[in-house]
Tab-separated table of C-alpha atoms and ligand atoms in Angstrom:
chain	number	residue	atom	x	y	z
A	1	MET	CA	19.054	6.557	-24.112
A	2	GLU	CA	19.523	7.852	-20.540
A	3	LYS	CA	20.601	11.258	-21.845
A	4	GLU	CA	17.424	11.569	-23.857
A	5	LEU	CA	15.413	10.301	-20.908
A	6	ILE	CA	16.996	12.825	-18.558
A	7	ASN	CA	16.141	15.625	-20.990
A	8	PHE	CA	12.628	14.283	-21.355
A	9	ILE	CA	12.097	14.172	-17.583
A	10	ARG	CA	13.672	17.613	-17.017
A	11	ASN	CA	11.376	18.957	-19.685
A	12	LYS	CA	8.281	17.364	-18.107
A	13	PHE	CA	9.112	18.752	-14.683
A	14	SER	CA	10.403	22.069	-16.094
A	15	THR	CA	13.513	22.173	-13.926
A	16	GLU	CA	17.281	21.818	-14.066
A	17	GLU	CA	17.391	21.072	-10.324
A	18	PHE	CA	17.279	17.710	-8.574
A	19	ILE	CA	14.088	15.761	-9.407
A	20	PRO	CA	12.807	13.487	-6.619
A	21	LEU	CA	10.817	10.289	-7.100
A	22	HIS	CA	7.693	11.675	-5.499
A	23	ALA	CA	7.240	15.087	-3.878
A	24	PRO	CA	3.996	16.310	-2.300
A	25	THR	CA	1.909	19.056	-3.943
A	26	PHE	CA	0.160	21.739	-1.875
A	27	ILE	CA	-2.028	23.851	-4.132
A	28	GLY	CA	-5.351	23.830	-2.282
A	29	ASN	CA	-6.746	24.686	1.143
A	30	GLU	CA	-3.811	23.258	3.121
A	31	LYS	CA	-2.723	26.522	4.765
A	32	LYS	CA	-6.286	27.643	5.398
A	33	TYR	CA	-7.289	24.424	7.169
A	34	LEU	CA	-4.050	24.313	9.155
A	35	GLU	CA	-4.632	27.883	10.276
A	36	ASN	CA	-8.223	27.066	11.248
A	37	CYS	CA	-6.942	24.098	13.169
A	38	ILE	CA	-4.349	26.122	15.084
A	39	ASP	CA	-6.842	28.943	15.769
A	40	SER	CA	-9.263	26.394	17.217
A	41	THR	CA	-6.491	25.124	19.588
A	42	PHE	CA	-7.663	21.574	18.800
A	43	VAL	CA	-4.412	20.434	17.205
A	44	SER	CA	-4.105	17.063	18.879
A	45	SER	CA	-6.300	14.038	19.505
A	46	VAL	CA	-9.640	15.847	19.503
A	47	GLY	CA	-11.037	17.994	16.711
A	48	GLU	CA	-13.423	18.103	13.806
A	49	TYR	CA	-10.964	17.548	10.954
A	50	VAL	CA	-10.462	13.922	11.980
A	51	SER	CA	-14.114	12.987	11.519
A	52	LEU	CA	-14.385	15.176	8.426
A	53	PHE	CA	-11.425	13.358	6.906
A	54	GLU	CA	-12.877	9.967	7.806
A	55	GLU	CA	-16.180	10.842	6.122
A	56	LYS	CA	-14.451	12.078	2.960
A	57	LEU	CA	-12.258	8.997	2.818
A	58	SER	CA	-15.224	6.646	3.153
A	59	ALA	CA	-16.944	8.453	0.300
A	60	ILE	CA	-13.848	8.151	-1.911
A	61	THR	CA	-13.174	4.490	-1.139
A	62	GLN	CA	-16.910	3.648	-1.125
A	63	THR	CA	-16.601	2.025	2.286
A	64	LYS	CA	-18.918	2.237	5.286
A	65	LYS	CA	-16.314	3.320	7.821
A	66	SER	CA	-12.862	4.909	7.927
A	67	VAL	CA	-10.637	5.333	10.945
A	68	ALA	CA	-7.719	7.777	10.721
A	69	VAL	CA	-4.500	6.647	12.411
A	70	VAL	CA	-0.882	7.805	12.797
A	71	ASN	CA	0.515	5.945	9.797
A	72	GLY	CA	-0.142	3.188	7.285
A	73	THR	CA	1.960	0.669	9.177
A	74	SER	CA	-0.172	1.001	12.325
A	75	ALA	CA	-3.299	0.656	10.163
A	76	LEU	CA	-1.952	-2.651	8.831
A	77	GLN	CA	-1.012	-3.822	12.315
A	78	VAL	CA	-4.464	-3.111	13.732
A	79	GLY	CA	-6.170	-4.428	10.579
A	80	LEU	CA	-4.640	-7.841	11.123
A	81	ARG	CA	-5.653	-7.881	14.767
A	82	LEU	CA	-9.217	-6.890	13.788
A	83	VAL	CA	-9.671	-9.922	11.538
A	84	GLY	CA	-8.457	-12.175	14.342
A	85	VAL	CA	-4.721	-12.665	13.828
A	86	ARG	CA	-3.193	-13.893	17.084
A	87	THR	CA	0.247	-14.836	18.388
A	88	GLY	CA	1.654	-17.866	16.572
A	89	ASP	CA	-0.643	-17.631	13.518
A	90	GLU	CA	0.524	-17.471	9.906
A	91	VAL	CA	-0.362	-14.678	7.476
A	92	ILE	CA	-0.009	-15.021	3.716
A	93	THR	CA	1.572	-12.106	1.855
A	94	GLN	CA	3.945	-11.338	-1.007
A	95	ALA	CA	7.748	-11.235	-0.754
A	96	LEU	CA	7.868	-8.331	-3.197
A	97	THR	CA	6.628	-5.500	-1.010
A	98	PHE	CA	7.687	-2.638	1.217
A	99	VAL	CA	8.940	-3.851	4.600
A	100	ALA	CA	5.924	-2.429	6.489
A	101	THR	CA	3.684	-5.192	5.121
A	102	ALA	CA	5.801	-7.904	6.709
A	103	ASN	CA	6.465	-5.857	9.848
A	104	ALA	CA	2.725	-5.492	10.501
A	105	ILE	CA	2.496	-9.297	10.573
A	106	ALA	CA	5.486	-9.570	12.921
A	107	TYR	CA	4.058	-6.899	15.273
A	108	ASN	CA	1.126	-9.283	15.799
A	109	ASN	CA	3.616	-12.035	16.684
A	110	ALA	CA	2.511	-13.929	13.581
A	111	HIS	CA	4.614	-15.626	10.897
A	112	PRO	CA	4.636	-14.233	7.352
A	113	ILE	CA	4.244	-16.750	4.513
A	114	PHE	CA	5.927	-15.190	1.482
A	115	LEU	CA	4.307	-16.181	-1.812
A	116	ASP	CA	5.028	-15.130	-5.367
A	117	VAL	CA	3.506	-12.162	-7.208
A	118	ASP	CA	1.660	-12.107	-10.500
A	119	ILE	CA	3.942	-11.078	-13.358
A	120	ASN	CA	1.426	-8.520	-14.670
A	121	THR	CA	0.109	-6.888	-11.497
A	122	MET	CA	3.347	-7.278	-9.464
A	123	GLY	CA	1.033	-8.011	-6.511
A	124	LEU	CA	0.132	-11.259	-4.724
A	125	SER	CA	-0.618	-14.047	-7.226
A	126	PRO	CA	-3.953	-15.848	-6.680
A	127	ASP	CA	-2.393	-18.922	-8.342
A	128	ALA	CA	0.485	-18.923	-5.859
A	129	VAL	CA	-1.981	-18.680	-2.967
A	130	SER	CA	-4.092	-21.493	-4.395
A	131	ILE	CA	-1.090	-23.770	-4.969
A	132	PHE	CA	0.175	-23.117	-1.444
A	133	LEU	CA	-3.197	-23.829	0.158
A	134	GLU	CA	-3.844	-26.962	-1.911
A	135	GLU	CA	-0.560	-28.314	-0.583
A	136	TYR	CA	-0.601	-27.049	3.017
A	137	GLY	CA	-4.176	-25.964	3.781
A	138	ASP	CA	-6.283	-27.921	6.250
A	139	LEU	CA	-9.838	-26.675	6.875
A	140	ARG	CA	-10.803	-27.905	10.314
A	141	ASN	CA	-14.169	-28.227	12.047
A	142	ASP	CA	-13.559	-25.065	14.063
A	143	GLY	CA	-13.998	-23.146	10.799
A	144	PHE	CA	-10.368	-22.111	10.511
A	145	CYS	CA	-7.665	-22.988	8.028
A	146	TYR	CA	-4.479	-24.558	9.412
A	147	ASN	CA	-1.098	-25.271	7.909
A	148	LYS	CA	-0.795	-29.087	7.713
A	149	LYS	CA	2.961	-28.952	8.069
A	150	THR	CA	3.391	-26.461	10.930
A	151	GLY	CA	0.029	-26.949	12.639
A	152	ARG	CA	-0.393	-23.186	12.854
A	153	ARG	CA	-3.572	-21.342	11.983
A	154	ILE	CA	-3.488	-19.334	8.739
A	155	SER	CA	-5.577	-16.408	9.870
A	156	ALA	CA	-5.234	-13.738	7.175
A	157	CYS	CA	-4.058	-12.976	3.674
A	158	MET	CA	-2.547	-9.574	2.947
A	159	PRO	CA	-2.142	-8.669	-0.734
A	160	MET	CA	-0.427	-5.388	-1.598
A	161	HIS	CA	-1.311	-3.256	-4.657
A	162	THR	CA	2.228	-2.543	-5.834
A	163	PHE	CA	2.755	1.107	-6.879
A	164	GLY	CA	-1.042	1.427	-7.177
A	165	PHE	CA	-1.575	-1.430	-9.660
A	166	PRO	CA	-4.477	-3.500	-8.263
A	167	VAL	CA	-3.979	-7.244	-7.718
A	168	HIS	CA	-6.383	-9.799	-9.283
A	169	LEU	CA	-8.966	-9.307	-6.556
A	170	ASP	CA	-11.784	-11.556	-7.827
A	171	GLU	CA	-9.508	-14.572	-8.082
A	172	LEU	CA	-7.852	-13.846	-4.750
A	173	ILE	CA	-11.196	-13.424	-2.981
A	174	PHE	CA	-12.380	-16.710	-4.510
A	175	VAL	CA	-9.377	-18.651	-3.186
A	176	CYS	CA	-9.457	-17.012	0.242
A	177	ASN	CA	-13.210	-17.620	0.621
A	178	LYS	CA	-12.699	-21.251	-0.243
A	179	TRP	CA	-10.179	-21.584	2.592
A	180	ARG	CA	-12.052	-19.183	4.903
A	181	ILE	CA	-9.134	-16.804	5.176
A	182	PRO	CA	-10.000	-13.105	5.623
A	183	ILE	CA	-8.269	-10.555	3.395
A	184	VAL	CA	-6.607	-7.417	4.718
A	185	GLU	CA	-5.726	-5.249	1.731
A	186	ASP	CA	-2.471	-3.340	1.952
A	187	ALA	CA	-3.815	-0.440	-0.082
A	188	ALA	CA	-1.123	1.888	1.289
A	189	GLU	CA	-0.027	2.853	-2.223
A	190	SER	CA	-3.304	2.596	-4.104
A	191	LEU	CA	-5.670	5.378	-3.011
A	192	GLY	CA	-7.644	6.235	-6.159
A	193	SER	CA	-6.935	2.955	-7.966
A	194	GLU	CA	-9.880	0.848	-9.127
A	195	TYR	CA	-10.588	-2.804	-9.810
A	196	LYS	CA	-13.541	-3.440	-12.131
A	197	GLY	CA	-14.819	0.073	-11.451
A	198	LYS	CA	-14.594	-0.139	-7.655
A	199	PRO	CA	-11.954	1.604	-5.510
A	200	THR	CA	-9.250	-0.556	-3.952
A	201	GLY	CA	-9.542	-0.668	-0.176
A	202	GLY	CA	-13.175	-1.784	-0.350
A	203	PHE	CA	-12.448	-5.438	-1.093
A	204	GLY	CA	-10.797	-6.674	2.093
A	205	GLU	CA	-12.535	-7.245	5.430
A	206	VAL	CA	-10.463	-4.230	6.371
A	207	SER	CA	-7.850	-2.329	4.382
A	208	ALA	CA	-5.005	0.019	5.183
A	209	ILE	CA	-4.091	3.233	3.383
A	210	SER	CA	-1.014	5.421	3.938
A	211	PHE	CA	-0.728	9.211	3.812
A	212	ASN	CA	3.013	9.388	4.299
A	213	GLY	CA	4.926	12.258	2.678
A	214	ASN	CA	5.767	10.264	-0.448
A	215	LYS	CA	2.283	8.853	-1.122
A	216	ILE	CA	-0.270	10.251	-3.616
A	217	ILE	CA	-1.964	12.229	-0.824
A	218	THR	CA	-0.130	13.217	2.321
A	219	CYS	CA	-0.945	14.650	5.723
A	220	GLY	CA	2.670	14.714	6.890
A	221	GLY	CA	2.380	11.270	8.374
A	222	GLY	CA	-0.816	9.313	8.626
A	223	GLY	CA	-2.840	6.300	7.676
A	224	ALA	CA	-6.336	4.935	7.770
A	225	LEU	CA	-8.293	1.740	8.138
A	226	VAL	CA	-11.288	1.431	5.840
A	227	THR	CA	-13.962	-1.256	6.002
A	228	ASN	CA	-17.489	-2.138	4.963
A	229	SER	CA	-18.141	-3.699	8.350
A	230	VAL	CA	-19.510	-1.136	10.785
A	231	THR	CA	-18.659	-3.498	13.660
A	232	LEU	CA	-15.011	-3.768	12.591
A	233	GLY	CA	-14.882	-0.014	11.962
A	234	GLU	CA	-16.102	0.734	15.465
A	235	LYS	CA	-13.688	-1.796	16.902
A	236	ALA	CA	-10.882	-0.133	14.932
A	237	LYS	CA	-11.715	3.252	16.436
A	238	PHE	CA	-11.867	1.704	19.909
A	239	LEU	CA	-8.532	-0.118	19.639
A	240	THR	CA	-6.663	2.829	18.101
A	241	THR	CA	-7.858	5.196	20.852
A	242	THR	CA	-6.488	3.202	23.828
A	243	ALA	CA	-9.540	0.897	24.102
A	244	LYS	CA	-11.252	3.363	26.394
A	245	VAL	CA	-14.749	2.449	27.501
A	246	PRO	CA	-17.009	5.524	27.622
A	247	HIS	CA	-17.576	6.698	31.177
A	248	LEU	CA	-18.541	10.052	32.670
A	249	TYR	CA	-15.268	10.403	34.583
A	250	GLU	CA	-13.444	7.074	35.156
A	251	TYR	CA	-10.563	5.798	33.034
A	252	VAL	CA	-11.789	2.379	31.953
A	253	HIS	CA	-9.727	0.369	29.447
A	254	ASN	CA	-10.904	-3.196	29.063
A	255	GLU	CA	-8.293	-4.570	26.623
A	256	LEU	CA	-4.864	-3.749	25.230
A	257	GLY	CA	-5.375	-0.760	22.946
A	258	TYR	CA	-3.051	1.597	21.080
A	259	ASN	CA	-2.549	5.328	20.916
A	260	PHE	CA	-2.680	5.384	17.117
A	261	ARG	CA	-5.172	8.185	16.578
A	262	MET	CA	-4.334	10.740	13.882
A	263	PRO	CA	-3.853	14.257	15.328
A	264	ASN	CA	-6.308	16.908	14.143
A	265	LEU	CA	-3.441	18.950	12.662
A	266	ASN	CA	-2.587	16.134	10.269
A	267	ALA	CA	-6.245	15.538	9.478
A	268	ALA	CA	-6.610	19.211	8.506
A	269	LEU	CA	-3.840	18.778	5.939
A	270	ALA	CA	-5.383	15.508	4.780
A	271	CYS	CA	-8.791	17.137	4.187
A	272	ALA	CA	-7.223	19.752	1.934
A	273	GLN	CA	-5.214	17.134	0.053
A	274	LEU	CA	-8.220	14.889	-0.562
A	275	GLU	CA	-10.000	17.761	-2.282
A	276	ASN	CA	-7.355	17.575	-5.001
A	277	LEU	CA	-7.144	13.805	-5.374
A	278	ASN	CA	-8.984	13.752	-8.706
A	279	TYR	CA	-6.769	16.457	-10.101
A	280	PHE	CA	-3.660	14.542	-8.936
A	281	LEU	CA	-4.954	11.349	-10.541
A	282	GLU	CA	-5.543	13.057	-13.897
A	283	ASN	CA	-2.224	14.856	-13.771
A	284	LYS	CA	-0.341	11.606	-13.101
A	285	ARG	CA	-2.282	9.746	-15.783
A	286	GLU	CA	-1.149	12.361	-18.290
A	287	LEU	CA	2.488	11.914	-17.223
A	288	ALA	CA	2.115	8.142	-17.471
A	289	LYS	CA	0.849	8.532	-21.028
A	290	ASN	CA	3.835	10.693	-21.921
A	291	TYR	CA	6.257	8.223	-20.344
A	292	GLN	CA	4.627	5.343	-22.165
A	293	GLU	CA	5.056	7.044	-25.547
A	294	PHE	CA	8.639	7.961	-24.769
A	295	PHE	CA	9.672	4.506	-23.577
A	296	GLN	CA	7.785	2.744	-26.351
A	297	SER	CA	9.844	4.681	-28.904
A	298	LYS	CA	12.986	3.404	-27.135
A	299	GLY	CA	11.823	-0.206	-26.977
A	300	ILE	CA	11.560	-0.147	-23.161
A	301	PHE	CA	8.618	-1.668	-21.306
A	302	PHE	CA	6.785	1.007	-19.317
A	303	ARG	CA	4.323	-0.612	-16.934
A	304	ALA	CA	0.788	0.565	-17.689
A	305	GLU	CA	-2.418	-0.394	-15.893
A	306	THR	CA	-3.633	-3.966	-16.454
A	307	GLU	CA	-6.975	-5.241	-17.768
A	308	ASN	CA	-10.107	-4.372	-15.716
A	309	THR	CA	-8.192	-1.941	-13.555
A	310	LYS	CA	-7.464	1.733	-13.185
A	311	ALA	CA	-4.090	2.538	-11.616
A	312	ASN	CA	-3.448	5.695	-9.605
A	313	TYR	CA	0.086	5.748	-11.078
A	314	TRP	CA	1.488	6.545	-7.659
A	315	LEU	CA	5.014	5.470	-8.609
A	316	MET	CA	5.596	4.821	-12.298
A	317	CYS	CA	8.085	2.216	-13.425
A	318	VAL	CA	9.874	0.562	-16.301
A	319	GLU	CA	11.031	-3.013	-16.694
A	320	LEU	CA	14.586	-3.323	-18.020
A	321	ASN	CA	16.026	-6.379	-19.735
A	322	ASP	CA	18.398	-7.521	-17.016
A	323	LYS	CA	20.184	-6.471	-13.843
A	324	LYS	CA	23.161	-5.064	-15.709
A	325	GLU	CA	20.953	-2.767	-17.759
A	326	ARG	CA	19.071	-1.828	-14.624
A	327	ASP	CA	22.232	-0.883	-12.722
A	328	LEU	CA	23.457	1.281	-15.585
A	329	PHE	CA	20.078	3.005	-15.784
A	330	LEU	CA	20.129	3.700	-12.026
A	331	LYS	CA	23.693	4.993	-12.146
A	332	ASN	CA	23.207	7.334	-15.100
A	333	THR	CA	19.954	8.866	-13.916
A	334	ASN	CA	20.896	9.304	-10.267
A	335	SER	CA	24.271	10.833	-11.096
A	336	SER	CA	22.438	13.417	-13.233
A	337	GLY	CA	20.136	14.538	-10.425
A	338	VAL	CA	17.156	12.551	-11.649
A	339	MET	CA	16.065	10.229	-8.879
A	340	THR	CA	15.259	6.656	-9.833
A	341	ARG	CA	15.082	3.645	-7.530
A	342	PRO	CA	15.048	-0.125	-7.882
A	343	ILE	CA	12.051	-2.042	-6.579
A	344	TRP	CA	12.387	-3.403	-3.008
A	345	GLN	CA	14.569	-6.346	-2.074
A	346	LEU	CA	12.454	-9.437	-1.495
A	347	MET	CA	11.418	-9.757	2.146
A	348	PHE	CA	13.144	-13.103	2.772
A	349	ARG	CA	16.508	-11.405	2.142
A	350	LEU	CA	16.062	-9.274	5.276
A	351	PRO	CA	17.668	-10.776	8.390
A	352	MET	CA	14.443	-10.812	10.428
A	353	TYR	CA	12.546	-12.721	7.728
A	354	LYS	CA	15.266	-15.012	6.398
A	355	ASP	CA	13.806	-18.159	7.964
A	356	CYS	CA	10.205	-17.565	6.881
A	357	TYR	CA	8.427	-19.859	4.444
A	358	LYS	CA	8.700	-18.825	0.785
A	359	ASP	CA	7.631	-20.487	-2.458
A	360	GLU	CA	9.672	-20.519	-5.670
A	361	GLN	CA	9.257	-16.765	-6.322
A	362	VAL	CA	9.779	-17.079	-10.071
A	363	ASN	CA	8.104	-13.739	-10.857
A	364	ALA	CA	9.305	-11.846	-7.794
A	365	LEU	CA	12.944	-12.781	-8.554
A	366	PHE	CA	12.497	-11.670	-12.160
A	367	LEU	CA	10.965	-8.311	-11.204
A	368	GLU	CA	13.427	-7.660	-8.381
A	369	GLU	CA	16.268	-7.437	-10.908
A	370	ARG	CA	14.467	-5.350	-13.508
A	371	ILE	CA	11.913	-2.878	-12.150
A	372	VAL	CA	12.953	0.755	-11.698
A	373	ASN	CA	10.787	3.649	-10.531
A	374	VAL	CA	11.013	6.966	-12.352
A	375	PRO	CA	10.005	10.449	-11.080
A	376	SER	CA	6.221	10.412	-10.655
A	377	SER	CA	5.187	13.596	-8.822
A	378	VAL	CA	2.207	15.714	-9.749
A	379	ARG	CA	3.507	18.582	-11.863
B	401	LIG	C1	3.995	3.315	2.590
B	401	LIG	C2	3.630	1.915	2.774
B	401	LIG	C3	3.227	1.396	4.014
B	401	LIG	C4	3.338	2.119	5.311
B	401	LIG	O1	2.836	3.359	5.393
B	401	LIG	P1	3.440	4.396	6.454
B	401	LIG	O2	2.353	5.430	6.469
B	401	LIG	O3	4.726	4.892	5.897
B	401	LIG	O4	3.581	3.701	7.747
B	401	LIG	C5	2.806	0.086	4.084
B	401	LIG	N1	2.796	-0.704	3.020
B	401	LIG	C6	3.212	-0.256	1.818
B	401	LIG	C7	3.168	-1.190	0.675
B	401	LIG	C8	3.656	1.047	1.652
B	401	LIG	O5	4.087	1.459	0.471
């Protein structure tokens, strides 16, 4: 099967060379905007491409405010702080995720609570969250939810849309509202994905998106916070630009801020990339369709978008029957110059998160042994 697959992929990407998992595509105004940016001399923390990019991104995600930052991880870190996560709190997330999700929690000196994912979406399971909160949740008079066992406040829930497949947002929002826990969406991978006709990123109090080199749209390195709360949006801008209070000439900083602002040079690239997002989405959808037909004919489960959602097909993947099959698949493809990768190791396996709370992880353990990403670039 792998031989046929390798031929199929080489044919799709029209090359006999090495095929990466996800390479960026520059076919639009990238050079023009970069040149404009350099000619203007505003390449750094001031310049018009940053606000232009933020406006475009808000239009695409249908959110009231976007704030461009240096990467997706910093967006997550600040997002948690914006919804009120403080030292010693707990934050609910999934164990099946990229390490940045958990790191953003740790950067806020909070404790991750690793819950299971849904078997269909591969993202945080609303049932797992509900079961956890029914057992440990304690809604106190101060309006916050506490963990009965540890006594710590549970101050946020951070679902992640794995590979661009949206989580069950309605159900998750219902559970989190019940327990008065704000949601910070890790939409790092899901720009262009939709849940019930609405773009991901617009469901959380705040959400984080990444524009790293391997994401669907890149600006070299970069990220953004998006939100429907103008107050939180303004606070995000303030905190990510050193918390500087406007003054004619004095340097006034009234709380601990960050230098997380996206440079204008990166924003120029991002503006050009965003112009092609729809084309990228269609192009990837076509490849996903081709993969699905191919794998179906081989009796292999290619993961397609789930009910009520539209996936951006950022990274496409198959589910193999067991770990042995998976390892063989990885070995044969990678040794033939076709890059494939297993899904991430579960977060509680990493030394810094080994003592964190985790539930039974039935689905995450199943997926960890079986999911493999296949080359997914725009062609
Ligand atoms: C890429 C990614 C991030 C981090 O984005 P960077 O821009 O690389 O910092 C965070 N979470 C998830 C799930 C990601 O895939």
